[in-house]
Short mmCIF file of C-alpha atoms in Angstrom, two decimals:
data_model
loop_
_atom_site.label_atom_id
_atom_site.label_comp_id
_atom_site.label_asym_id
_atom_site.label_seq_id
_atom_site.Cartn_x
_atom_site.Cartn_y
_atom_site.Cartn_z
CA UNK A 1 61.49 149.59 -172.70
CA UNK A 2 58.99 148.63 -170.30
CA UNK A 3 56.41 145.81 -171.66
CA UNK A 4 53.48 144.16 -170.16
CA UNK A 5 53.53 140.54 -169.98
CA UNK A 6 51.66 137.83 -169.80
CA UNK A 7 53.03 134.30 -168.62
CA UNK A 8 51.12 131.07 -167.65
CA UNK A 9 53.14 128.07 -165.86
CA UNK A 10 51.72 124.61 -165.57
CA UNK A 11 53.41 123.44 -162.62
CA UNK A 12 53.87 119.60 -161.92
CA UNK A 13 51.06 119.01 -159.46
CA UNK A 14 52.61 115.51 -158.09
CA UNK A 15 55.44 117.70 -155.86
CA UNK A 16 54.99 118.88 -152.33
CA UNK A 17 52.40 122.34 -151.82
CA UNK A 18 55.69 123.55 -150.72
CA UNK A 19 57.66 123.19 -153.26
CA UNK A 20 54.98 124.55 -155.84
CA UNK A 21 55.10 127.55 -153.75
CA UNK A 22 59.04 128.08 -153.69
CA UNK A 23 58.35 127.65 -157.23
CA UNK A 24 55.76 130.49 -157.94
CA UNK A 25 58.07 132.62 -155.55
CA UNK A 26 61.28 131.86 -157.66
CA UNK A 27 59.30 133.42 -160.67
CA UNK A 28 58.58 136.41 -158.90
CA UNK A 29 61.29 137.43 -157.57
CA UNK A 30 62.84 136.75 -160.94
CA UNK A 31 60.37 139.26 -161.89
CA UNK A 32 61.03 141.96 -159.37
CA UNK A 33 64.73 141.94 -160.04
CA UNK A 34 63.98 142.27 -163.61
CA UNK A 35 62.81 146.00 -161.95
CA UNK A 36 59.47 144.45 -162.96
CA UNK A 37 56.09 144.94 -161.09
CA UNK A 38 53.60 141.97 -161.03
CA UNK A 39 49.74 143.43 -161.93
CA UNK A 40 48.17 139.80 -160.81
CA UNK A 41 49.26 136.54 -159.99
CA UNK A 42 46.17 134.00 -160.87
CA UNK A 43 46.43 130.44 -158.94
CA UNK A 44 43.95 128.12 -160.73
CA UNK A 45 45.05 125.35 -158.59
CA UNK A 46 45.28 121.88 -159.26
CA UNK A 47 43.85 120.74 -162.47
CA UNK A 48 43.30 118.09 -165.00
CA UNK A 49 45.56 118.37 -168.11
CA UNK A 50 43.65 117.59 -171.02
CA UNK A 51 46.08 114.85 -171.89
CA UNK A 52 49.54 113.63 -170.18
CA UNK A 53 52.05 115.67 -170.29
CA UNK A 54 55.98 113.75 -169.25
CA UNK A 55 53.04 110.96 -167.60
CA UNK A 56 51.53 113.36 -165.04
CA UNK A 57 47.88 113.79 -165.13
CA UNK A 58 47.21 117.01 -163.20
CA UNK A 59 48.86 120.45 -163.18
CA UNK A 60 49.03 123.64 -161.37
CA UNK A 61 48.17 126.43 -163.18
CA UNK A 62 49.86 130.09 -162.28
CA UNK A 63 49.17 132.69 -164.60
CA UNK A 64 51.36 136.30 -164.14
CA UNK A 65 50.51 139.60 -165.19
CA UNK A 66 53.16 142.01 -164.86
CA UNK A 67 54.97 145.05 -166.51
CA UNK A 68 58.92 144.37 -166.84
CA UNK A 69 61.75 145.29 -169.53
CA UNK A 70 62.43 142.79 -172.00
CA UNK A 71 65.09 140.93 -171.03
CA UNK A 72 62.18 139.07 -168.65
CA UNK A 73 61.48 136.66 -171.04
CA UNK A 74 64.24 135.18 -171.44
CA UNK A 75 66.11 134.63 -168.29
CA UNK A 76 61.99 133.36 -167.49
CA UNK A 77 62.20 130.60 -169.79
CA UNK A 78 65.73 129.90 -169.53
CA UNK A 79 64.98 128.67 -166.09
CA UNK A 80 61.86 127.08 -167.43
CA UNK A 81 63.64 125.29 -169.28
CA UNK A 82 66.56 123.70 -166.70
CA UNK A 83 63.28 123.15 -164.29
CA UNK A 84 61.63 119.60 -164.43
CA UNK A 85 59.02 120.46 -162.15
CA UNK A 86 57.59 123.29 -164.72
CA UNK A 87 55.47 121.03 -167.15
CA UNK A 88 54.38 124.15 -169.75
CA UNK A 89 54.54 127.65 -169.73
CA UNK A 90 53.50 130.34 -172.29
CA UNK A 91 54.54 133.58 -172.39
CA UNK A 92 52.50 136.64 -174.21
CA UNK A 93 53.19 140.30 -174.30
CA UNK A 94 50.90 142.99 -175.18
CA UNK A 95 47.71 140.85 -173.93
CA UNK A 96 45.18 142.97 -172.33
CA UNK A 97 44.38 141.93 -168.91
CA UNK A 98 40.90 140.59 -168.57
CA UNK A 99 38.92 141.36 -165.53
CA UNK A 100 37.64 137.51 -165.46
CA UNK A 101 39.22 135.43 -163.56
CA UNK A 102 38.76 131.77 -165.42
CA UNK A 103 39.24 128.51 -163.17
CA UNK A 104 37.80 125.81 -162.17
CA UNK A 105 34.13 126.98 -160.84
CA UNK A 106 33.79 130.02 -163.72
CA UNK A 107 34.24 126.73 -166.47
CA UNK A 108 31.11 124.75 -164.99
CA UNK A 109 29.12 127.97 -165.02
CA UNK A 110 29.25 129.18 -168.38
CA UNK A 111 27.89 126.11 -170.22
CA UNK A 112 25.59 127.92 -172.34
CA UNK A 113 26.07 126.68 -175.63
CA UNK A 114 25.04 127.89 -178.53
CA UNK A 115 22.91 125.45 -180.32
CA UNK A 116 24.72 124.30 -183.47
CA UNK A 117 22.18 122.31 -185.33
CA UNK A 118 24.80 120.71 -187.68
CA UNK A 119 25.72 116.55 -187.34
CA UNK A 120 29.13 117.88 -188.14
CA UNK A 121 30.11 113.76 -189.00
CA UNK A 122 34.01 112.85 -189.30
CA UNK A 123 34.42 110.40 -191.59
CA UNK A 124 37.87 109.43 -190.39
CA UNK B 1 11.90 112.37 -206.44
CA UNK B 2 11.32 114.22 -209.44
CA UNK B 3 14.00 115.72 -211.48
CA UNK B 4 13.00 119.32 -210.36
CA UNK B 5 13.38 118.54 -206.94
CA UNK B 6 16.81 116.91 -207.07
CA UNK B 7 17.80 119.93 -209.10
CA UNK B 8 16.58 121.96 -206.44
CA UNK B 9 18.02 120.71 -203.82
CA UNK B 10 21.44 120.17 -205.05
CA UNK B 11 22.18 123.76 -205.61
CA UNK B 12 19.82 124.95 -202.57
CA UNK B 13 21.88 127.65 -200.31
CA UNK B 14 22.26 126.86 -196.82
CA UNK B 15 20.92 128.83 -194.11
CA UNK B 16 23.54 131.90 -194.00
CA UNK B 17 24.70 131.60 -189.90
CA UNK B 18 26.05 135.08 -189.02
CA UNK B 19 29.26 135.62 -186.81
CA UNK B 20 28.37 134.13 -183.08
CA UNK B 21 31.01 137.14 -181.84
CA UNK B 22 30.05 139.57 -184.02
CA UNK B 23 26.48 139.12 -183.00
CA UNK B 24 27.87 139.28 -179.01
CA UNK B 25 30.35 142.00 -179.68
CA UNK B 26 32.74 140.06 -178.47
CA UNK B 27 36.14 141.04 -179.90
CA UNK B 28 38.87 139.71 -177.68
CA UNK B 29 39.24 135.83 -177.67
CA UNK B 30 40.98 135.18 -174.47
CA UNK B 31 42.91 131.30 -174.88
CA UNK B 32 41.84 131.03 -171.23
CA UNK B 33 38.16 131.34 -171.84
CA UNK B 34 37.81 127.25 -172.01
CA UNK B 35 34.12 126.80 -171.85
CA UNK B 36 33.68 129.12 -174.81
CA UNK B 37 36.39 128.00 -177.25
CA UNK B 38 35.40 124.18 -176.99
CA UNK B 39 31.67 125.45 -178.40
CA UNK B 40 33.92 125.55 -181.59
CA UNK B 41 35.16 122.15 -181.30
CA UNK B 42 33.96 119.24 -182.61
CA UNK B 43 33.14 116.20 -180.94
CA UNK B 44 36.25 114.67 -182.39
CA UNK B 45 38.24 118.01 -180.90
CA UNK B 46 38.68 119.32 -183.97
CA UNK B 47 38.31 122.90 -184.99
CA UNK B 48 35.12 123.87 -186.64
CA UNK B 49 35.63 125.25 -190.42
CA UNK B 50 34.10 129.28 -191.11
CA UNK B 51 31.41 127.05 -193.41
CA UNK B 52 30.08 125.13 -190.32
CA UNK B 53 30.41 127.95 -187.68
CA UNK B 54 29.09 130.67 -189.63
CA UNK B 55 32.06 132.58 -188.18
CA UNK B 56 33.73 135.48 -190.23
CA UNK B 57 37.47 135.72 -191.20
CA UNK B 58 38.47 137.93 -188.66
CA UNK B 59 37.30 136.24 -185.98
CA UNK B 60 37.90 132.54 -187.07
CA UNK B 61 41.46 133.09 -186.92
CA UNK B 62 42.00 134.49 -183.72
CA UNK B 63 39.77 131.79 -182.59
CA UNK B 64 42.23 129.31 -184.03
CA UNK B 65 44.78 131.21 -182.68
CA UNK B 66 43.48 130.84 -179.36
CA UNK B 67 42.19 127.43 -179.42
CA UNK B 68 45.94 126.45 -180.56
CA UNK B 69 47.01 128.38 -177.60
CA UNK B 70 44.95 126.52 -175.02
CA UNK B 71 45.87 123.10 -176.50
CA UNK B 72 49.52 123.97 -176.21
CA UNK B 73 48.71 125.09 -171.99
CA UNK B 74 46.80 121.27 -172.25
CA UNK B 75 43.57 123.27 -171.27
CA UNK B 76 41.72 121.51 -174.63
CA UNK B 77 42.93 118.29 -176.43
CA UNK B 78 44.10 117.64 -179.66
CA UNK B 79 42.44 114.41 -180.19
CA UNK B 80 39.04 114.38 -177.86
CA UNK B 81 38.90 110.73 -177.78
CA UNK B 82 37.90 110.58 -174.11
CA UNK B 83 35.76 113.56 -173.60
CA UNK B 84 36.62 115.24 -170.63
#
């Protein structure tokens, strides 16, 4: 039973360009012999993590959208798993696909808040 | 301040804030839409309650299911000590 899926990698951005890309193409040809067909492979690049993850500041962020049967997800995160390299990754199935692409650039852009006029105060 | 007052303004109702999606018709929350879900933060990093953000049911929790999503991916922190 074919499924679509949805999985995001944070790759360790410390390692070689190189090896980030052996990485990406481990996943997908995980995928493909999974007879699975990849939609869209986002690269957001190299980021800041909002806070440290195993001490390393900055990740690469990979999302894949692709259409595979279900035994995907697990061998995926089995290797996941073993890898030290992959910092996070989060899998989803049955997401829709959006048309926007979100990185780095389409974050700065859209900073038009809504004006909240509450002091929302913590006391803690 | 006169009794009347005080009495009035314990019990006055707040401004009723209408749902910020409904009113955009927006009605997928995508966990990789940063800039949007960290309008619902607070400056702390914490997630706004429905009373604050005017937000309705439906929509606050798959807002807190995507703002839990992000934080897991480290796109938002869980404690926004240093703001990025």
């Amino acid at each position: 039973m074919v499924k679509d899926y949805e999985t995001m990698v944070v790759i360790d951005a410390m390692i070689s360009d190189e090896a980030i890309e052996t990485e990406i193409a481990s996943v997908e040809k995980k995928i493909l012999t999974h007879s699975g067909e990849i939609k869209r492979c986002d690269k957001w690049g190299k980021r800041k993590l909002a806070y440290t993850i195993n001490k390393q500041t900055h990740g690469f962020y990979v999302i894949f959208y692709y259409k595979a049967d279900k035994g995907i997800v697990l061998d995926l995160e089995r290797g996941f798993n073993i890898n030290t390299n992959i910092l996070r990754y989060l899998t989803l199935t049955d997401y829709p696909l959006t048309e926007i692409i979100y990185n780095q650039d389409h974050i700065s852009s859209s900073e038009d808040t809504v004006g909240f006029d509450i002091d929302y105060g913590d006391a803690d | 301040m006169t009794f009347e007052e005080k009495k009035n303004e314990r019990n006055s109702v707040p401004r009723k804030k209408n749902c910020w999606f409904c009113e955009n018709r927006i009605f997928f929350l995508d966990y990789k839409d940063e800039a949007m879900l960290r309008r619902f933060l607070s400056d702390r990093g914490k997630i706004l309650p429905r009373r604050l953000s005017g937000n309705c049911a439906k929509h606050q929790r798959s807002l807190v299911e995507a703002i839990k999503r992000a934080r897991h991916v480290a796109l938002l922190s869980f404690v926004a000590d240093s703001l990025r």
